[in-house]
Amino acid sequence: MHIGVPKETAPGERRVALVPEVAGRLLKAGHQVTVEPGAGVAAGFPDAAFTAAGAKTGDPWSADVVCKVQKPGAAEVGKLREGAALVGILQATSSADLLRQLAQRHVTAFSLELLPRITRAQSMDVLSSQATVAGYKAVLLAAETAPRFFPMLVTAAGTLPPARVLVLGAGVAGLQAIATARRLGAVVSAFDVRAAVKEQVESLGAKFLMMEDRLEGEGSGGYAKELSQDQHQRELAFLAKSVKDADVVVTTAAIPGKRAPVLVTRAAVHGMRPGAVIVDLAAESGGNCEVTQAGTTVVEQGVTVVGPVNLPATLPQHASQMYARNVATFLGHITKDGALQLDFADEITKGTCVTHDGKVLVS
Ligand code: NAD
């Protein structure tokens, strides 16, 4: 099978869908790989690294399967061969026009953010691999923004206490944020509506904030579900004191398909100490903090609120490496003997395939 890897064109995107090491493995498995010249440069993978691994550089759009990170623009869809396959984070549920165009070209498209969160799919899970990057980078952003050290320092100029970091939402990104903040020497506490994560939080050396009267936030598939108004108010009241005492708050709470829940109100921000920092990883889906503005940093009464977008693109080498491994495992799943072989009874294929045979398969 001929696999094509275009250069990403979305503004600020520095990742690439395949890296040389993974391209080499696909070549060994009998595939052909063509990488657009310069596609990996921003991620630290020059063309020479791809050719050394055995890949070709050239036009990737005539391939049987085109692998991308971000969804293609209209001009890129026009370059896809009729009947080709496309793999990427297509944001299918909010890209109706794109799906229509892909179906018209009889492209078989797979939207990787729709992978089911099942054990079998873990090694293909792009949301997890990229959330790992985001959680790590969020803490580095906080450390860079904060006007204080993270670790406790005992110096001739006096003793400085460690930073108190609060992580809200302890999923993949949140757990990585906790681990990173701990490595930097901060005292970390965390909260999640899914009490099941308590042990994981504690195993990273952080304190899990436990509500006496538990919230019913456990949804299906390991995800959270939206809280009722009343429960949400109870959560805000419970978190208020911890937010007030924190030097740094990293928020990562999300509910699939919904606006991110507000966990830090404007009033709570006003209650924080000047110099405190909030990094809101949910900025792109509405924000966990009422003050957050996606893509920018706001200073509100001395508190800095950072609303980063596309953090994985800011650590493109490892983000691409993890993404590429996810993609290669996924390709292994949907191909047999060098050709696509789709089993729509399979949860992974059915869950991710968004256009096939001229039809749009998701609403
Ligand atoms: P996510 O990005 O959807 O949400 C992040 C976190 O926010 C979650 O832990 C969620 O419980 C929490 N949250 C939601 N509303 C909240 C609120 N009001 N207050 C506090 N916290 C709130 O989730 P994610 O990190 O992508 O994944 C969550 C879980 O899914 C993982 O911890 C894991 O158990 C499971 N998972 C399974 C697989 C797999 O088996 N393939 C892969 C990835 C994740």
JSON list of C-alpha atoms in Angstrom, two decimals, residues 147-274:
[
{"chain": "A", "resi": 147, "resn": "PRO", "atom": "CA", "xyz": [6.70, 34.58, 39.70]},
{"chain": "A", "resi": 148, "resn": "ARG", "atom": "CA", "xyz": [8.03, 31.95, 42.12]},
{"chain": "A", "resi": 149, "resn": "PHE", "atom": "CA", "xyz": [9.95, 28.66, 42.28]},
{"chain": "A", "resi": 150, "resn": "PHE", "atom": "CA", "xyz": [8.14, 25.34, 42.18]},
{"chain": "A", "resi": 151, "resn": "PRO", "atom": "CA", "xyz": [10.48, 23.40, 44.53]},
{"chain": "A", "resi": 152, "resn": "MET", "atom": "CA", "xyz": [11.22, 24.26, 48.14]},
{"chain": "A", "resi": 153, "resn": "LEU", "atom": "CA", "xyz": [14.62, 25.93, 48.32]},
{"chain": "A", "resi": 154, "resn": "VAL", "atom": "CA", "xyz": [16.79, 26.20, 51.39]},
{"chain": "A", "resi": 155, "resn": "THR", "atom": "CA", "xyz": [19.35, 28.86, 50.62]},
{"chain": "A", "resi": 156, "resn": "ALA", "atom": "CA", "xyz": [21.66, 31.26, 52.40]},
{"chain": "A", "resi": 157, "resn": "ALA", "atom": "CA", "xyz": [19.11, 33.91, 51.47]},
{"chain": "A", "resi": 158, "resn": "GLY", "atom": "CA", "xyz": [16.40, 32.08, 53.34]},
{"chain": "A", "resi": 159, "resn": "THR", "atom": "CA", "xyz": [14.01, 29.19, 52.87]},
{"chain": "A", "resi": 160, "resn": "LEU", "atom": "CA", "xyz": [11.40, 29.35, 50.14]},
{"chain": "A", "resi": 161, "resn": "PRO", "atom": "CA", "xyz": [8.32, 27.14, 50.43]},
{"chain": "A", "resi": 162, "resn": "PRO", "atom": "CA", "xyz": [7.29, 24.93, 47.49]},
{"chain": "A", "resi": 163, "resn": "ALA", "atom": "CA", "xyz": [4.54, 26.03, 45.12]},
{"chain": "A", "resi": 164, "resn": "ARG", "atom": "CA", "xyz": [1.09, 24.64, 45.76]},
{"chain": "A", "resi": 165, "resn": "VAL", "atom": "CA", "xyz": [-0.31, 23.25, 42.52]},
{"chain": "A", "resi": 166, "resn": "LEU", "atom": "CA", "xyz": [-3.94, 22.23, 42.14]},
{"chain": "A", "resi": 167, "resn": "VAL", "atom": "CA", "xyz": [-4.88, 20.04, 39.16]},
{"chain": "A", "resi": 168, "resn": "LEU", "atom": "CA", "xyz": [-8.58, 19.88, 38.29]},
{"chain": "A", "resi": 169, "resn": "GLY", "atom": "CA", "xyz": [-9.51, 16.86, 36.18]},
{"chain": "A", "resi": 170, "resn": "ALA", "atom": "CA", "xyz": [-7.25, 13.85, 36.59]},
{"chain": "A", "resi": 171, "resn": "GLY", "atom": "CA", "xyz": [-7.62, 12.11, 33.23]},
{"chain": "A", "resi": 172, "resn": "VAL", "atom": "CA", "xyz": [-4.67, 11.55, 30.92]},
{"chain": "A", "resi": 173, "resn": "ALA", "atom": "CA", "xyz": [-3.58, 15.22, 30.77]},
{"chain": "A", "resi": 174, "resn": "GLY", "atom": "CA", "xyz": [-4.26, 15.83, 34.44]},
{"chain": "A", "resi": 175, "resn": "LEU", "atom": "CA", "xyz": [-2.21, 12.83, 35.60]},
{"chain": "A", "resi": 176, "resn": "GLN", "atom": "CA", "xyz": [0.70, 13.95, 33.42]},
{"chain": "A", "resi": 177, "resn": "ALA", "atom": "CA", "xyz": [0.37, 17.49, 34.83]},
{"chain": "A", "resi": 178, "resn": "ILE", "atom": "CA", "xyz": [0.49, 16.06, 38.36]},
{"chain": "A", "resi": 179, "resn": "ALA", "atom": "CA", "xyz": [3.58, 13.98, 37.58]},
{"chain": "A", "resi": 180, "resn": "THR", "atom": "CA", "xyz": [5.35, 16.95, 35.97]},
{"chain": "A", "resi": 181, "resn": "ALA", "atom": "CA", "xyz": [4.53, 19.34, 38.82]},
{"chain": "A", "resi": 182, "resn": "ARG", "atom": "CA", "xyz": [5.77, 16.75, 41.33]},
{"chain": "A", "resi": 183, "resn": "ARG", "atom": "CA", "xyz": [9.02, 16.36, 39.39]},
{"chain": "A", "resi": 184, "resn": "LEU", "atom": "CA", "xyz": [9.47, 20.11, 39.66]},
{"chain": "A", "resi": 185, "resn": "GLY", "atom": "CA", "xyz": [9.09, 19.81, 43.44]},
{"chain": "A", "resi": 186, "resn": "ALA", "atom": "CA", "xyz": [5.63, 21.32, 43.90]},
{"chain": "A", "resi": 187, "resn": "VAL", "atom": "CA", "xyz": [3.13, 20.19, 46.51]},
{"chain": "A", "resi": 188, "resn": "VAL", "atom": "CA", "xyz": [0.27, 18.90, 44.38]},
{"chain": "A", "resi": 189, "resn": "SER", "atom": "CA", "xyz": [-3.38, 18.22, 45.04]},
{"chain": "A", "resi": 190, "resn": "ALA", "atom": "CA", "xyz": [-6.00, 17.15, 42.52]},
{"chain": "A", "resi": 191, "resn": "PHE", "atom": "CA", "xyz": [-9.70, 16.68, 42.07]},
{"chain": "A", "resi": 192, "resn": "ASP", "atom": "CA", "xyz": [-11.84, 14.76, 39.62]},
{"chain": "A", "resi": 193, "resn": "VAL", "atom": "CA", "xyz": [-15.52, 13.85, 39.56]},
{"chain": "A", "resi": 194, "resn": "ARG", "atom": "CA", "xyz": [-14.44, 10.26, 38.94]},
{"chain": "A", "resi": 195, "resn": "ALA", "atom": "CA", "xyz": [-13.38, 9.09, 42.40]},
{"chain": "A", "resi": 196, "resn": "ALA", "atom": "CA", "xyz": [-11.88, 6.04, 40.67]},
{"chain": "A", "resi": 197, "resn": "VAL", "atom": "CA", "xyz": [-8.76, 8.12, 39.90]},
{"chain": "A", "resi": 198, "resn": "LYS", "atom": "CA", "xyz": [-7.96, 8.70, 43.60]},
{"chain": "A", "resi": 199, "resn": "GLU", "atom": "CA", "xyz": [-5.41, 5.88, 43.70]},
{"chain": "A", "resi": 200, "resn": "GLN", "atom": "CA", "xyz": [-3.69, 7.02, 40.51]},
{"chain": "A", "resi": 201, "resn": "VAL", "atom": "CA", "xyz": [-3.42, 10.57, 41.86]},
{"chain": "A", "resi": 202, "resn": "GLU", "atom": "CA", "xyz": [-1.98, 9.31, 45.14]},
{"chain": "A", "resi": 203, "resn": "SER", "atom": "CA", "xyz": [0.48, 6.98, 43.41]},
{"chain": "A", "resi": 204, "resn": "LEU", "atom": "CA", "xyz": [1.98, 10.10, 41.80]},
{"chain": "A", "resi": 205, "resn": "GLY", "atom": "CA", "xyz": [2.57, 11.65, 45.22]},
{"chain": "A", "resi": 206, "resn": "ALA", "atom": "CA", "xyz": [-0.35, 14.09, 45.09]},
{"chain": "A", "resi": 207, "resn": "LYS", "atom": "CA", "xyz": [-3.27, 14.51, 47.47]},
{"chain": "A", "resi": 208, "resn": "PHE", "atom": "CA", "xyz": [-6.73, 13.65, 46.14]},
{"chain": "A", "resi": 209, "resn": "LEU", "atom": "CA", "xyz": [-9.35, 16.10, 47.35]},
{"chain": "A", "resi": 210, "resn": "MET", "atom": "CA", "xyz": [-12.29, 13.98, 48.46]},
{"chain": "A", "resi": 211, "resn": "MET", "atom": "CA", "xyz": [-15.82, 15.36, 48.74]},
{"chain": "A", "resi": 212, "resn": "GLU", "atom": "CA", "xyz": [-17.66, 13.83, 51.64]},
{"chain": "A", "resi": 213, "resn": "ASP", "atom": "CA", "xyz": [-20.88, 13.78, 49.68]},
{"chain": "A", "resi": 214, "resn": "ARG", "atom": "CA", "xyz": [-19.69, 12.33, 46.37]},
{"chain": "A", "resi": 215, "resn": "LEU", "atom": "CA", "xyz": [-20.73, 13.69, 43.00]},
{"chain": "A", "resi": 216, "resn": "GLU", "atom": "CA", "xyz": [-22.30, 11.43, 40.42]},
{"chain": "A", "resi": 217, "resn": "GLY", "atom": "CA", "xyz": [-19.88, 12.27, 37.65]},
{"chain": "A", "resi": 218, "resn": "GLU", "atom": "CA", "xyz": [-18.90, 8.80, 36.53]},
{"chain": "A", "resi": 219, "resn": "GLY", "atom": "CA", "xyz": [-20.04, 8.33, 32.93]},
{"chain": "A", "resi": 220, "resn": "SER", "atom": "CA", "xyz": [-19.51, 5.44, 30.56]},
{"chain": "A", "resi": 221, "resn": "GLY", "atom": "CA", "xyz": [-16.25, 4.25, 29.00]},
{"chain": "A", "resi": 222, "resn": "GLY", "atom": "CA", "xyz": [-14.07, 5.79, 31.73]},
{"chain": "A", "resi": 223, "resn": "TYR", "atom": "CA", "xyz": [-15.36, 9.28, 30.89]},
{"chain": "A", "resi": 224, "resn": "ALA", "atom": "CA", "xyz": [-17.14, 11.83, 33.07]},
{"chain": "A", "resi": 225, "resn": "LYS", "atom": "CA", "xyz": [-20.72, 12.90, 32.51]},
{"chain": "A", "resi": 226, "resn": "GLU", "atom": "CA", "xyz": [-22.23, 16.33, 32.96]},
{"chain": "A", "resi": 227, "resn": "LEU", "atom": "CA", "xyz": [-23.20, 17.17, 36.54]},
{"chain": "A", "resi": 228, "resn": "SER", "atom": "CA", "xyz": [-26.65, 18.46, 37.50]},
{"chain": "A", "resi": 229, "resn": "GLN", "atom": "CA", "xyz": [-26.88, 22.18, 38.36]},
{"chain": "A", "resi": 230, "resn": "ASP", "atom": "CA", "xyz": [-27.06, 21.37, 42.04]},
{"chain": "A", "resi": 231, "resn": "GLN", "atom": "CA", "xyz": [-24.05, 19.04, 41.98]},
{"chain": "A", "resi": 232, "resn": "HIS", "atom": "CA", "xyz": [-22.07, 21.54, 39.96]},
{"chain": "A", "resi": 233, "resn": "GLN", "atom": "CA", "xyz": [-22.76, 24.23, 42.59]},
{"chain": "A", "resi": 234, "resn": "ARG", "atom": "CA", "xyz": [-21.63, 21.84, 45.33]},
{"chain": "A", "resi": 235, "resn": "GLU", "atom": "CA", "xyz": [-18.44, 21.13, 43.41]},
{"chain": "A", "resi": 236, "resn": "LEU", "atom": "CA", "xyz": [-17.71, 24.86, 43.01]},
{"chain": "A", "resi": 237, "resn": "ALA", "atom": "CA", "xyz": [-18.25, 25.46, 46.73]},
{"chain": "A", "resi": 238, "resn": "PHE", "atom": "CA", "xyz": [-16.02, 22.50, 47.59]},
{"chain": "A", "resi": 239, "resn": "LEU", "atom": "CA", "xyz": [-13.21, 23.63, 45.28]},
{"chain": "A", "resi": 240, "resn": "ALA", "atom": "CA", "xyz": [-13.33, 27.31, 46.29]},
{"chain": "A", "resi": 241, "resn": "LYS", "atom": "CA", "xyz": [-10.94, 27.01, 49.26]},
{"chain": "A", "resi": 242, "resn": "SER", "atom": "CA", "xyz": [-8.37, 24.88, 47.42]},
{"chain": "A", "resi": 243, "resn": "VAL", "atom": "CA", "xyz": [-8.42, 27.27, 44.46]},
{"chain": "A", "resi": 244, "resn": "LYS", "atom": "CA", "xyz": [-7.93, 30.24, 46.82]},
{"chain": "A", "resi": 245, "resn": "ASP", "atom": "CA", "xyz": [-4.90, 28.61, 48.47]},
{"chain": "A", "resi": 246, "resn": "ALA", "atom": "CA", "xyz": [-3.21, 27.48, 45.25]},
{"chain": "A", "resi": 247, "resn": "ASP", "atom": "CA", "xyz": [-0.25, 29.23, 43.64]},
{"chain": "A", "resi": 248, "resn": "VAL", "atom": "CA", "xyz": [-0.97, 27.41, 40.38]},
{"chain": "A", "resi": 249, "resn": "VAL", "atom": "CA", "xyz": [-4.15, 25.81, 39.09]},
{"chain": "A", "resi": 250, "resn": "VAL", "atom": "CA", "xyz": [-4.01, 23.56, 36.02]},
{"chain": "A", "resi": 251, "resn": "THR", "atom": "CA", "xyz": [-7.47, 22.70, 34.72]},
{"chain": "A", "resi": 252, "resn": "THR", "atom": "CA", "xyz": [-8.05, 19.78, 32.35]},
{"chain": "A", "resi": 253, "resn": "ALA", "atom": "CA", "xyz": [-11.70, 18.84, 32.91]},
{"chain": "A", "resi": 254, "resn": "ALA", "atom": "CA", "xyz": [-13.67, 17.81, 29.86]},
{"chain": "A", "resi": 255, "resn": "ILE", "atom": "CA", "xyz": [-16.87, 15.99, 29.02]},
{"chain": "A", "resi": 256, "resn": "PRO", "atom": "CA", "xyz": [-16.91, 14.38, 25.56]},
{"chain": "A", "resi": 257, "resn": "GLY", "atom": "CA", "xyz": [-19.09, 16.30, 23.12]},
{"chain": "A", "resi": 258, "resn": "LYS", "atom": "CA", "xyz": [-20.02, 19.03, 25.64]},
{"chain": "A", "resi": 259, "resn": "ARG", "atom": "CA", "xyz": [-18.74, 22.44, 26.64]},
{"chain": "A", "resi": 260, "resn": "ALA", "atom": "CA", "xyz": [-16.06, 22.11, 29.32]},
{"chain": "A", "resi": 261, "resn": "PRO", "atom": "CA", "xyz": [-17.48, 22.57, 32.85]},
{"chain": "A", "resi": 262, "resn": "VAL", "atom": "CA", "xyz": [-16.67, 25.84, 34.64]},
{"chain": "A", "resi": 263, "resn": "LEU", "atom": "CA", "xyz": [-14.66, 24.93, 37.75]},
{"chain": "A", "resi": 264, "resn": "VAL", "atom": "CA", "xyz": [-13.06, 28.29, 38.52]},
{"chain": "A", "resi": 265, "resn": "THR", "atom": "CA", "xyz": [-15.48, 31.23, 38.47]},
{"chain": "A", "resi": 266, "resn": "ARG", "atom": "CA", "xyz": [-14.45, 34.85, 38.00]},
{"chain": "A", "resi": 267, "resn": "ALA", "atom": "CA", "xyz": [-15.18, 35.38, 41.71]},
{"chain": "A", "resi": 268, "resn": "ALA", "atom": "CA", "xyz": [-12.84, 32.49, 42.58]},
{"chain": "A", "resi": 269, "resn": "VAL", "atom": "CA", "xyz": [-10.09, 34.09, 40.46]},
{"chain": "A", "resi": 270, "resn": "HIS", "atom": "CA", "xyz": [-10.62, 37.34, 42.39]},
{"chain": "A", "resi": 271, "resn": "GLY", "atom": "CA", "xyz": [-10.14, 35.37, 45.61]},
{"chain": "A", "resi": 272, "resn": "MET", "atom": "CA", "xyz": [-6.69, 34.11, 44.54]},
{"chain": "A", "resi": 273, "resn": "ARG", "atom": "CA", "xyz": [-3.42, 35.72, 45.54]},
{"chain": "A", "resi": 274, "resn": "PRO", "atom": "CA", "xyz": [-1.78, 38.18, 43.12]}
]
